[in-house]
Coordinates of C-alpha atoms and ligand atoms in Angstrom, one line a residue:
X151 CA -27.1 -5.1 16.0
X152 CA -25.2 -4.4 19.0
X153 CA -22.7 -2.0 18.5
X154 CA -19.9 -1.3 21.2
X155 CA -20.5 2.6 21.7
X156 CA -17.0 3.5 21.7
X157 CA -17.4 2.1 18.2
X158 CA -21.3 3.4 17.6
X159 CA -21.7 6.6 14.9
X160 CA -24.1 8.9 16.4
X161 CA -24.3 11.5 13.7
X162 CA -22.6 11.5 10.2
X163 CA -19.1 13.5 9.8
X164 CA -19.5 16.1 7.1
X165 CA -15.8 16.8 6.5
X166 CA -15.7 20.0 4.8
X167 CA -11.8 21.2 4.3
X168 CA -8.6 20.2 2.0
X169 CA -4.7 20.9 2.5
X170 CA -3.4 23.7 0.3
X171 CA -0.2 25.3 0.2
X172 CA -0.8 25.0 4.2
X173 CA -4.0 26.7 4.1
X174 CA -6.6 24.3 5.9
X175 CA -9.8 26.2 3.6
X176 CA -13.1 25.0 3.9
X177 CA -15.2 23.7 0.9
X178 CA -18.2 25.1 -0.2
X179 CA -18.6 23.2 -3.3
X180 CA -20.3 20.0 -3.9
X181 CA -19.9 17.0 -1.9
X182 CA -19.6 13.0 -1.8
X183 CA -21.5 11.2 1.1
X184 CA -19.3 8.2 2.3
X185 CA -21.2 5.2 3.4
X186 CA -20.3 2.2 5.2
X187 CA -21.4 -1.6 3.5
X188 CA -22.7 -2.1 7.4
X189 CA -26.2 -2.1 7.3
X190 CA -27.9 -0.3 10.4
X191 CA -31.4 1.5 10.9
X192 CA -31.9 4.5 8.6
X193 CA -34.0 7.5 9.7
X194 CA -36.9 5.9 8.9
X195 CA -35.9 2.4 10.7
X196 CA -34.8 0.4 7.8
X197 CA -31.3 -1.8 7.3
X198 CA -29.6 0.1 4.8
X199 CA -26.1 1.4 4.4
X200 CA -24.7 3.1 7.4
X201 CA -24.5 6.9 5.6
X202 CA -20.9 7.8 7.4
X203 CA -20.5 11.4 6.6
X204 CA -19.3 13.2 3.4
X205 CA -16.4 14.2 2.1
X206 CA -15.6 17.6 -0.5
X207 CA -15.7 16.8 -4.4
X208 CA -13.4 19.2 -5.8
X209 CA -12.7 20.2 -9.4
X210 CA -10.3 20.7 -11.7
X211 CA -9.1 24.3 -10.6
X212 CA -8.3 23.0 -6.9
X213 CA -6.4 20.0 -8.3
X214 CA -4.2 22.6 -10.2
X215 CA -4.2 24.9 -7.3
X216 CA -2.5 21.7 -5.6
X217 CA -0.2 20.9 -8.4
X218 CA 0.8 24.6 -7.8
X219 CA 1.9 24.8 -4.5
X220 CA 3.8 21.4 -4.4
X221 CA 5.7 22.8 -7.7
X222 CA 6.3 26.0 -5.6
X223 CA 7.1 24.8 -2.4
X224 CA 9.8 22.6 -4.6
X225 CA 10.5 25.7 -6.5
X226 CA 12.9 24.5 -8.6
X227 CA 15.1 22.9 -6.1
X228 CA 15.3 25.8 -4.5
X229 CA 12.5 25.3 -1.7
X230 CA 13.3 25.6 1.7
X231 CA 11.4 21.8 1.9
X232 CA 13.8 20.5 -0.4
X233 CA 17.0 22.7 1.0
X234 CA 16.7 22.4 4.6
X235 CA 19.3 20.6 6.6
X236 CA 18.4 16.2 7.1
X237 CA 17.7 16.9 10.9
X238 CA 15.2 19.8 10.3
X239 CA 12.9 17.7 8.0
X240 CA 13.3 14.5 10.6
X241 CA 12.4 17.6 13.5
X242 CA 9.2 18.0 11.1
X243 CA 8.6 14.3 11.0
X244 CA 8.6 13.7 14.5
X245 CA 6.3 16.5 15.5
X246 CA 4.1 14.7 12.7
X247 CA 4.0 11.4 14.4
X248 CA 3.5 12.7 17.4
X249 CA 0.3 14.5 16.3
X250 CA -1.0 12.0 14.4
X251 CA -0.6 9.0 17.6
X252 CA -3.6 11.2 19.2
X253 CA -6.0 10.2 16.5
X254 CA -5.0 6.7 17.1
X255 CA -9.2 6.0 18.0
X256 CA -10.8 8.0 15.5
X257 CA -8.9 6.4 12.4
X258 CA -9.7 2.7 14.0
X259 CA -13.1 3.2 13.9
X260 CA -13.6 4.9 10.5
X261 CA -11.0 1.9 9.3
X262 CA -13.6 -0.4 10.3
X263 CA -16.7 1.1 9.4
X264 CA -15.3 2.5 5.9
X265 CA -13.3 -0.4 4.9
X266 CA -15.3 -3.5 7.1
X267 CA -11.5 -4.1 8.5
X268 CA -11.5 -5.9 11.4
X269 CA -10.5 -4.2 14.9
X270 CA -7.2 -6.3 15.2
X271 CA -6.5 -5.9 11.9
X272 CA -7.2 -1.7 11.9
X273 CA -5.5 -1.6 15.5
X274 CA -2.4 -3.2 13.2
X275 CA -2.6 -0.9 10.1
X276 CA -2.2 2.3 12.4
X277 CA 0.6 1.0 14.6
X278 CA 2.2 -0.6 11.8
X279 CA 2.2 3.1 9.9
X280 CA 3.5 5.3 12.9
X281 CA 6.0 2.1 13.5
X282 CA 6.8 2.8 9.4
X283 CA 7.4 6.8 10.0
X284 CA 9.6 5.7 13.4
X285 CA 11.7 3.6 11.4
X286 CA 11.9 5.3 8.1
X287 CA 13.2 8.6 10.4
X288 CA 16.2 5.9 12.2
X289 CA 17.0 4.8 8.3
X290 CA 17.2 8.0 7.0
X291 CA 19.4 9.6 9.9
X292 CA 21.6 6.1 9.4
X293 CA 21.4 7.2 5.1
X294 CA 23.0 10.6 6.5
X295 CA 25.1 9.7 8.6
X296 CA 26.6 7.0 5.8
X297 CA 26.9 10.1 3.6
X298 CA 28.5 12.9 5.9
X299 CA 32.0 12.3 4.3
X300 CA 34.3 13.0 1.3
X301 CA 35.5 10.1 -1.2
X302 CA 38.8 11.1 -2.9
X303 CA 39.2 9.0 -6.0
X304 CA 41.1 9.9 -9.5
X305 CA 42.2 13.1 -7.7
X306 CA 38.3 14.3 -7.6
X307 CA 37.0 14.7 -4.3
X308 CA 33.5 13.7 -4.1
X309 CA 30.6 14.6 -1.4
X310 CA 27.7 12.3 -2.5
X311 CA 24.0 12.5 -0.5
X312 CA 20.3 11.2 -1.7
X313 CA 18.7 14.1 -3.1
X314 CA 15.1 14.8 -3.7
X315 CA 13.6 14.2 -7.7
X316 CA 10.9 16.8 -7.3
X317 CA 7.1 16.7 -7.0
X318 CA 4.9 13.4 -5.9
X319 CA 1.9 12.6 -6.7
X320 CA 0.3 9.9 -4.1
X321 CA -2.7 8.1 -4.6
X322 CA -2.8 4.7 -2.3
X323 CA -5.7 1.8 -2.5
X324 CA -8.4 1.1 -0.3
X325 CA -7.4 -2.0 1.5
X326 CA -4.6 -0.5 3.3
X327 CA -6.1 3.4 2.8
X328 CA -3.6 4.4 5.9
X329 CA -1.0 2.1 5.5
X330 CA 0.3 1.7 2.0
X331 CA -0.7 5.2 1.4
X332 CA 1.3 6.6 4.0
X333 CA 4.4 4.2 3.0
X334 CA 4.5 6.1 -0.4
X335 CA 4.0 9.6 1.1
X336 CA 6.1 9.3 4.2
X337 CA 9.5 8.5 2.4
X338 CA 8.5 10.8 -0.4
X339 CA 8.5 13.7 1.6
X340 CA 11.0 13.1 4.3
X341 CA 13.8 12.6 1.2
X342 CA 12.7 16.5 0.5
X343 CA 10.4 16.0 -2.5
X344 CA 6.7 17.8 -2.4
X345 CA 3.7 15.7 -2.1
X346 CA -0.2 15.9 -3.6
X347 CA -1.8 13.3 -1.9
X348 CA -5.8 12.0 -2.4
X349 CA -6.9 9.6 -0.2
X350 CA -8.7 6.2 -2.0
X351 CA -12.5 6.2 -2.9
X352 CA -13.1 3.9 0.3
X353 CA -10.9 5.1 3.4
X354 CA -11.5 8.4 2.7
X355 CA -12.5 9.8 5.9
X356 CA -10.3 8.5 8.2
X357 CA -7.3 10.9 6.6
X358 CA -9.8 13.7 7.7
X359 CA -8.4 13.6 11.7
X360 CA -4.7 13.8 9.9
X361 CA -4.8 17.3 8.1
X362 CA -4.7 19.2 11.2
X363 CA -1.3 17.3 12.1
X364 CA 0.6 17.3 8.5
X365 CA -0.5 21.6 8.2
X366 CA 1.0 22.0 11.8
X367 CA 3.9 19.5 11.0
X368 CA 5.4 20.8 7.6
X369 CA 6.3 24.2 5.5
X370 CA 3.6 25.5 3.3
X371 CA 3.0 23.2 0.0
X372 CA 4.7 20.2 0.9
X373 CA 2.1 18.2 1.7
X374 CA -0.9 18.7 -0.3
X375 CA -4.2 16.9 0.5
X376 CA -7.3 17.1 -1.8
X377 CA -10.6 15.1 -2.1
X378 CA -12.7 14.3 -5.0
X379 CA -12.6 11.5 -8.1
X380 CA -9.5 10.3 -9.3
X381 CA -10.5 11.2 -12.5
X382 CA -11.6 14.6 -12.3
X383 CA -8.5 15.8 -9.9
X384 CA -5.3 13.4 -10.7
X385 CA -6.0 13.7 -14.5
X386 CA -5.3 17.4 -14.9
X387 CA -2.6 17.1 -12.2
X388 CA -0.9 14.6 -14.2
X389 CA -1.3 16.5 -17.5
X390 CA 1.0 19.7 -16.6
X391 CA 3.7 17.4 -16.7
X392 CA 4.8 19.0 -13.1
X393 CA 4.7 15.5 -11.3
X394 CA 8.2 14.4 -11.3
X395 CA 7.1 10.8 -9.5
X396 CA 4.1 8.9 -9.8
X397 CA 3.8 7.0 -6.3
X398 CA 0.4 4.7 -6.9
X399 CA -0.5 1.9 -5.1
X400 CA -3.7 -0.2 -6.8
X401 CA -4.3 -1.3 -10.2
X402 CA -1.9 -0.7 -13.6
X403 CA -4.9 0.1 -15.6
X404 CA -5.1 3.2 -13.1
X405 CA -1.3 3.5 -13.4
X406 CA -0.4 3.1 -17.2
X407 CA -3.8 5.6 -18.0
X408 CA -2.1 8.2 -15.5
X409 CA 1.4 7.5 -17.1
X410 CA -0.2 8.3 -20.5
X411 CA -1.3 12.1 -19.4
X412 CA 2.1 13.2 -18.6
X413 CA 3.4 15.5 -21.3
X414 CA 7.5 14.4 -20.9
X415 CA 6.9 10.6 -19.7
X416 CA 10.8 10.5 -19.8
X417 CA 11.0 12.6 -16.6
X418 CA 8.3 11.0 -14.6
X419 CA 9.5 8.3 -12.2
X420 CA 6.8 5.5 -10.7
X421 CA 6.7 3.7 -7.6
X422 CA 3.9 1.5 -8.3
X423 CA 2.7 -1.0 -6.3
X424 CA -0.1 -3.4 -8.5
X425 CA -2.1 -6.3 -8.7
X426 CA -0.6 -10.1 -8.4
X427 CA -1.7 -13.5 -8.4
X428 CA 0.5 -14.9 -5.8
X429 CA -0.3 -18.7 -6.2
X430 CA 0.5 -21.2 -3.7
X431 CA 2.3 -24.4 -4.6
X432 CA 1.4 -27.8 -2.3
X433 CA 3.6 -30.8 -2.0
X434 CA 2.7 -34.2 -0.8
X435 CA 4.8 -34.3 2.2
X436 CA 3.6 -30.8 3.4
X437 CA 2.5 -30.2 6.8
X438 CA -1.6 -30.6 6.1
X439 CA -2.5 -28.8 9.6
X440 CA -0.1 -25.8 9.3
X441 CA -0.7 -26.2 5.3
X442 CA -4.2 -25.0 5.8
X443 CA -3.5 -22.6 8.6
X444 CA -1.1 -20.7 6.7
X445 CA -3.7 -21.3 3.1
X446 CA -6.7 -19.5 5.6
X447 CA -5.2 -16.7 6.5
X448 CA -3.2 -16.4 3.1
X449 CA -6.2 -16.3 0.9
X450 CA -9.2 -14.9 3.3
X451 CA -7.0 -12.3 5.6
X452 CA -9.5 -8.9 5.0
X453 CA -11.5 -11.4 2.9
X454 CA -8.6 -11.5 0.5
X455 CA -8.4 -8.1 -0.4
X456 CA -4.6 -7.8 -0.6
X457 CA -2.1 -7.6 -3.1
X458 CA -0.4 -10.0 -1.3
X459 CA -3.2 -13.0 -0.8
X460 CA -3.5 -16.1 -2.0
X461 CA -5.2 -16.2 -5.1
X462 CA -4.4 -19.3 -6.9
X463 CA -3.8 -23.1 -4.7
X464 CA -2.0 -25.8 -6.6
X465 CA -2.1 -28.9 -4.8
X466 CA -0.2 -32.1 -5.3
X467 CA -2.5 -34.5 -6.5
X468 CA -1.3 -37.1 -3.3
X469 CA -2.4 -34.8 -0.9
X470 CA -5.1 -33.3 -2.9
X471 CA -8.2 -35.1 -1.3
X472 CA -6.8 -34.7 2.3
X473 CA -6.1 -31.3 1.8
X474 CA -9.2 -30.2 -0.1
X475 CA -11.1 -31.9 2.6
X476 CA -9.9 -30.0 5.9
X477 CA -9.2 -27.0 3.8
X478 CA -13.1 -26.5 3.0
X479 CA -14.0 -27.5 6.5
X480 CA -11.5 -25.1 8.0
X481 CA -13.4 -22.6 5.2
X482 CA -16.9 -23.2 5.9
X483 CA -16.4 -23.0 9.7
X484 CA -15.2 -19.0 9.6
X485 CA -17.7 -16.6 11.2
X486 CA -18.9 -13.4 9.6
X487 CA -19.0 -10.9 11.9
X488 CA -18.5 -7.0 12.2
X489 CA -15.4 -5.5 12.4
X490 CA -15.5 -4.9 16.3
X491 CA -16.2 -8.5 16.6
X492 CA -12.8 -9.7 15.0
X493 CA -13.9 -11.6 12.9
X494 CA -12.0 -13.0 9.9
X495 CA -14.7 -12.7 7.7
X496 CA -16.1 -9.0 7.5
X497 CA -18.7 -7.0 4.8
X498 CA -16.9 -6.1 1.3
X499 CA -17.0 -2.5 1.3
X500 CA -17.2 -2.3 -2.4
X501 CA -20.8 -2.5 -3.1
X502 CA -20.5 -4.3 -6.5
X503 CA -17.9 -7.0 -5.0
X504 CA -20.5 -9.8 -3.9
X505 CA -22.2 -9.6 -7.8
X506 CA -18.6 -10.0 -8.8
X507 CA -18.0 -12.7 -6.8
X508 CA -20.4 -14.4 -7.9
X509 CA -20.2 -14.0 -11.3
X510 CA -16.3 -15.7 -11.0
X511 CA -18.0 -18.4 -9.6
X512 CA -21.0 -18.7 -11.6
X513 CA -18.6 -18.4 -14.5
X514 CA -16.4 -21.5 -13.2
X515 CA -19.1 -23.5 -12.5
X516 CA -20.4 -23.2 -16.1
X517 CA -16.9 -24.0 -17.6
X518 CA -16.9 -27.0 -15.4
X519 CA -15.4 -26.8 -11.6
X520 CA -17.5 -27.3 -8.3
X521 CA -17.6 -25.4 -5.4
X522 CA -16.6 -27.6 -2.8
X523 CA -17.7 -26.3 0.4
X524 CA -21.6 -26.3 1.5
X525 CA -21.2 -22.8 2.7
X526 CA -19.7 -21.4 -0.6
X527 CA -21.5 -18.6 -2.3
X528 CA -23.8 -17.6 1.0
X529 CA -24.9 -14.2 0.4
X530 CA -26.3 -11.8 2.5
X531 CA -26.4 -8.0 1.6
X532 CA -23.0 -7.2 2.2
X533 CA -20.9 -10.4 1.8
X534 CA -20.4 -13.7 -0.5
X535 CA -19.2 -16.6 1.6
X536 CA -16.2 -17.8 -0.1
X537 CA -16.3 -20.5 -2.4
X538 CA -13.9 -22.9 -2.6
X539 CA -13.8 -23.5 -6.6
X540 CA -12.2 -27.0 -8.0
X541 CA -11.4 -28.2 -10.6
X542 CA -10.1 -24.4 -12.3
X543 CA -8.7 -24.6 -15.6
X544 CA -7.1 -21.8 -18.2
X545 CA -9.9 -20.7 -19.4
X546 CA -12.0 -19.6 -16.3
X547 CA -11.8 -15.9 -15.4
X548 CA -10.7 -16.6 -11.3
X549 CA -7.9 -17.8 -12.9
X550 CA -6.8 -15.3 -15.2
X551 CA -8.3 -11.9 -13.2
X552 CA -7.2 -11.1 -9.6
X553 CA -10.1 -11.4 -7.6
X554 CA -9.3 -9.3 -4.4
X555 CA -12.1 -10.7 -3.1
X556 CA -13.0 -14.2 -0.9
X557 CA -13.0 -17.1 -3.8
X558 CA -10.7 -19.5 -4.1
X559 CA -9.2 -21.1 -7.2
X560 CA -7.9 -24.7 -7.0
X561 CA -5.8 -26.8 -9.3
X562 CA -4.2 -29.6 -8.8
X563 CA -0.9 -31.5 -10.1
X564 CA 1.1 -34.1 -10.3
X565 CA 4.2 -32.6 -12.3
X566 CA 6.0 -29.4 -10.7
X567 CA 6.2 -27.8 -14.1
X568 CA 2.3 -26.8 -14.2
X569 CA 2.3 -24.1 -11.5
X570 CA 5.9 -23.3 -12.6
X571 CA 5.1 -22.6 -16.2
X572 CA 1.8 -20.9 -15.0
X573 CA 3.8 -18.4 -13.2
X574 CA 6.3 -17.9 -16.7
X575 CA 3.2 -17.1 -18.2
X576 CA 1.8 -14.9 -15.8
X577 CA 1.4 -11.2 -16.4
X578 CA 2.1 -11.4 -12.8
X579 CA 4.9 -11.7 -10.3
X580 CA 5.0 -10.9 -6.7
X581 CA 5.5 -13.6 -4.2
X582 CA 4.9 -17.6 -4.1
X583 CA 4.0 -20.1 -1.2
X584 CA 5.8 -23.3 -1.1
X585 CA 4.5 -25.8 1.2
X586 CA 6.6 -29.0 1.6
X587 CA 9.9 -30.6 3.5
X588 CA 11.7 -31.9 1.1
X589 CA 15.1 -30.3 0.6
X590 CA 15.8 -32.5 -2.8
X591 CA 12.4 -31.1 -4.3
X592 CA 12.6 -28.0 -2.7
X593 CA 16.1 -26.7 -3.1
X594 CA 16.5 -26.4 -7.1
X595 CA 12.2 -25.2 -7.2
X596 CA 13.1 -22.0 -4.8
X597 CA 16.2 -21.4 -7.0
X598 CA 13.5 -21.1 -9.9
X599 CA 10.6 -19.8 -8.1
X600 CA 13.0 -17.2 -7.0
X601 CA 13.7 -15.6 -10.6
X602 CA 9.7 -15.5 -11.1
X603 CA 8.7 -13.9 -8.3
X604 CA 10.4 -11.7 -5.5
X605 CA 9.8 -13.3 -2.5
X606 CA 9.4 -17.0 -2.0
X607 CA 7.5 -18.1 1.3
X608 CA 8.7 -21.2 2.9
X609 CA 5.3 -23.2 4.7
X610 CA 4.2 -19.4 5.2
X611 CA 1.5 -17.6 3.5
X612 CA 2.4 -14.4 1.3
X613 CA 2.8 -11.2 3.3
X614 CA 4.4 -7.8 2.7
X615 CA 5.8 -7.2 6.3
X616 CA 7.6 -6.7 8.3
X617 CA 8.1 -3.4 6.4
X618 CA 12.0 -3.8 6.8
X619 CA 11.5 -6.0 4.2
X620 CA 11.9 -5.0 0.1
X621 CA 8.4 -5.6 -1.0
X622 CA 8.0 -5.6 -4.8
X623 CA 7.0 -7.7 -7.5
X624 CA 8.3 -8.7 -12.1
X625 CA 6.3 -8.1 -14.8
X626 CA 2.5 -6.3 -14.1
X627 CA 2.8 -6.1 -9.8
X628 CA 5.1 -3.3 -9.3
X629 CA 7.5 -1.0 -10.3
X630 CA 10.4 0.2 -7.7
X631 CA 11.2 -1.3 -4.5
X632 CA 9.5 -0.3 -1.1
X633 CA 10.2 -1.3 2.3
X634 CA 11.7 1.0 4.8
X635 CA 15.1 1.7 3.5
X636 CA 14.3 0.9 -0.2
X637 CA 11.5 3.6 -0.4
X638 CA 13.7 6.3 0.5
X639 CA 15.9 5.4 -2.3
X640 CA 12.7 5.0 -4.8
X641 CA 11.8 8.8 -3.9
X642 CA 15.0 9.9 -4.0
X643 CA 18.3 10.3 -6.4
X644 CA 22.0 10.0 -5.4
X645 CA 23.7 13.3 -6.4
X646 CA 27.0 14.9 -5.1
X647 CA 29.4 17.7 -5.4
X648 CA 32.9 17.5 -6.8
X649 CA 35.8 19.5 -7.1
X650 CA 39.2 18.7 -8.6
X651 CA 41.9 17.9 -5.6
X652 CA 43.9 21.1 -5.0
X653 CA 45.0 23.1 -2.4
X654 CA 42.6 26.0 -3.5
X655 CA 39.3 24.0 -3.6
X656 CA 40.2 21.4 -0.5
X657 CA 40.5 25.6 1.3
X658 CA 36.9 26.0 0.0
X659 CA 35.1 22.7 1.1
X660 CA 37.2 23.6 4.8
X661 CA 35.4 26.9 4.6
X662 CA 32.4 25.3 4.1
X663 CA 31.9 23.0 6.6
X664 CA 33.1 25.4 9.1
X665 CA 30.3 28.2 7.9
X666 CA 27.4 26.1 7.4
X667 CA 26.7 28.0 4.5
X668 CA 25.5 24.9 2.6
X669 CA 23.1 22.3 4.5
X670 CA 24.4 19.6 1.8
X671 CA 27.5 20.0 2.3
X672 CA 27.9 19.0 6.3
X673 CA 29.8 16.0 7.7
X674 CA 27.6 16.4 10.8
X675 CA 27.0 13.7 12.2
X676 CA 22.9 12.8 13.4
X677 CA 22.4 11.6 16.8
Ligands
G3H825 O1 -2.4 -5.1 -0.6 C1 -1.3 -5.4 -0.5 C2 -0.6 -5.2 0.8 O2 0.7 -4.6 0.6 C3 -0.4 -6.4 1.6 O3 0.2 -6.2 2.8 O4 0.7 -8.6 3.3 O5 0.8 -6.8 5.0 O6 -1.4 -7.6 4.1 P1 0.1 -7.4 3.9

């Protein structure tokens, strides 16, 4: 294989220390190697996994240790994290940003050797994150600068800010292991809460160039970053009850078993973002070449591994031959390639995702649909070639399980109300495609499609950006609103000061915005 060197590993990366309470410490204990679904030469010559480097394992007692110094660097509102003055923690951010641009390189290549992202698409997910912190630090200064004033209502003067809810706990998925992880912890923290963060099972090493940058960029304990399984670390984190928010991007079996630990469930907040299904719905009179354009990159984009992918096409039965027909061309003539070669198609990095690929479709197949394209179902050792799979019906599992994966269910129909009453019935319910011109057909549909889902794409595949967007989902895909502005109200809570209107108090608040002596109360305004 030839291998770009700027993009070549030369020698595994053994990373060997976590973030505690500020302390960069090195591991001694046990260890998890990290390998890469890219086959190359092993020691002794043979295609195998790429063995990337290793990351530590820790235990129980560190996970606590975490738990610890988030809960003290909170300290019970008292914190200087959570009590110093809106510019000071955006001073923090910046420096952050600023430190973490210089491992622009190192995190694009572990993106695509860890994850099998392509180069574009890695290049994207590390712009697109330092773009997030850049804009999340312009909302939050325009958040302050909407709050540096009284009300007077009743006779009650009122001073009212977003204040932080406590400690985070941040666990993000491994499709977007920068990205979406760092859109939970970024707003988390800036708002003044305290943060335990562990990176994904796959995208674990590329947060290893970042530690460096958050211990140099924030106060002890406010950014915690440990390594190890979810199970052994965020299960005793979430049973002392001392995570005030659960911030989780991946799957609500994850999410409702973590809910379940916490001792006082009443006090824990969740910003979740979960699985969907997000079907697309095809009418006659749509636009067949832009139709399939927008249905490629919808349902294979990172092979489909995103919440937000196609998962499910329902196509008109009037268009359903032409469509079907250029759609599995326009399939079966995608390369596979490596990351570096930009490719759409790249290796699954779960090991078990081929096998589980396949079983979807073998399980189709048996319950009656065909896959329609010659190259669907190709396997090499890394990779299924995605099968277009027609006719689906109810009882197949592609259609009930999110596949996160390249297959692609296909039903057709003649009356509107089949994908419509699908979607009711749906345990899911993030965003829709609707492809088709028709303004009399159209019009009443998005008024519907609209109170199923929470975005509705007009002859445009499902996406979550642009991140000044609200991104969320009904029923089992999310919990809370995220997007720019709307995360830093999820990890936050509105909370003011009043004081009856009389001469003695109004002499007090006077007295305190002169002295400075509070950094909540200020009507300072941010530049
Ligand atoms: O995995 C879900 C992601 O939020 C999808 O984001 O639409 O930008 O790929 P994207």
């Amino acid at each position: 294989m030839n291998i770009p060197t700027q993009y070549s590993i030369d020698s595994p990366f053994h990373h060997n220390s976590f973030l505690i309470d500020g302390e960069l410490t090195i591991w001694d204990g046990p260890t998890a190697d990290v390998f890469s679904s890219i086959h190359t030469p092993n020691k002794t010559g043979v295609s195998a996994p790429t063995h990337l480097g290793s990351v530590p394992d820790m235990d129980e007692a560190h996970a606590l240790k975490a738990v610890d110094a988030a809960t003290n660097a909170f300290n019970k509102g008292k914190g200087e994290w959570p009590t110093m003055k809106v510019a000071d923690r955006i001073a923090c951010m910046e420096r952050f940003v600023n430190l973490m641009k210089l491992q622009r390189d190192s995190v694009i290549k572990l993106l695509m050797w860890e994850i099998g992202k392509n180069l574009q698409d890695s290049e994207k997910e590390f712009d697109r994150t330092v773009d997030y912190i850049v804009d999340t630090i312009n909302d939050y200064k325009d958040i302050d600068r909407d709050s540096a004033k009284f009300h007077n209502h009743g006779g009650v003067f009122a001073h009212i800010r977003r204040g932080p809810i406590g400690v985070v706990l941040c666990l993000g998925p491994y499709n977007y292991p920068l990205n979406e992880t760092f859109a939970l912890l970024i707003p988390a923290i800036i708002m003044g809460n305290t943060a335990i963060f562990k990176p994904a099972k796959h995208g674990v090493l590329l947060i290893a160039p970042l530690l460096k940058a958050f211990k140099e960029s924030f106060p002890p304990g406010v950014v915690n970053i440990i390594f190890g399984r979810g199970r052994t670390v965020a299960t005793p984190i979430m049973k002392t009850g001392k995570v005030d928010v659960l911030a989780l991007i991946g799957h609500s079996s994850s999410a409702l078993s973590l809910q379940d630990l916490h001792p006082k469930k009443s006090r824990l907040r969740l910003v979740l973002g979960l699985e969907a299904k997000n079907p697309a719905i095809i009418f006659a009179d749509a636009d067949l070449d832009k139709t399939v354009e927008e249905c490629i990159s919808g349902t294979l984009s990172f092979n489909g591994q995103r919440c937000t992918a196609l998962k499910i096409l329902y196509v008109h039965e009037d268009i359903k031959e032409a469509f079907l027909s250029k759609f599995t061309k326009a399939v079966d003539a995608l390369k596979l390639g490596m990351p570096w070669e930009n490719t759409l198609l790249t290796p699954l990095p779960e090991p078990n995702k081929p096998d589980y690929i396949q079983e979807l479709i073998d399980d189709a197949v048996s319950k009656g649909a065909k896959v329609l394209n010659p190259r669907g179902g190709e396997r090499t050792e890394n990779y299924i070639f995605p099968a277009v799979l027609y006719p689906v019906t109810h009882d197949m599992r592609v259609y009930e399980e999110e596949q996160f994966g390249p297959v692609i269910p296909v039903i057709s129909f003649s009356d509107v109300d089949t994908p419509l009453d699908d979607m009711a019935a749906s345990m899911y319910g993030q965003q829709v495609s609707l492809f088709g011109k028709d303004v009399d057909m159209i019009g009443p549909l998005i008024d519907t499609l609209a109170n199923l889902v929470c975005r509705v794409n007009l002859n445009s595949s499902c996406q979550r950006g642009p991140d000044v967007y609200p991104f969320t989902g009904r029923k089992n895909s999310a919990v809370s609103t995220l997007s720019v502005r709307d995360a830093l109200r999820s990890f936050s809570i509105r909370t003011f000061v009043a004081t009856k209107d009389n001469e003695g108090n109004k002499e007090i608040l006077r007295e305190l915005l002169d002295t400075h002596k509070s950094n909540f109360i200020s009507t300072d305004y941010l530049l």
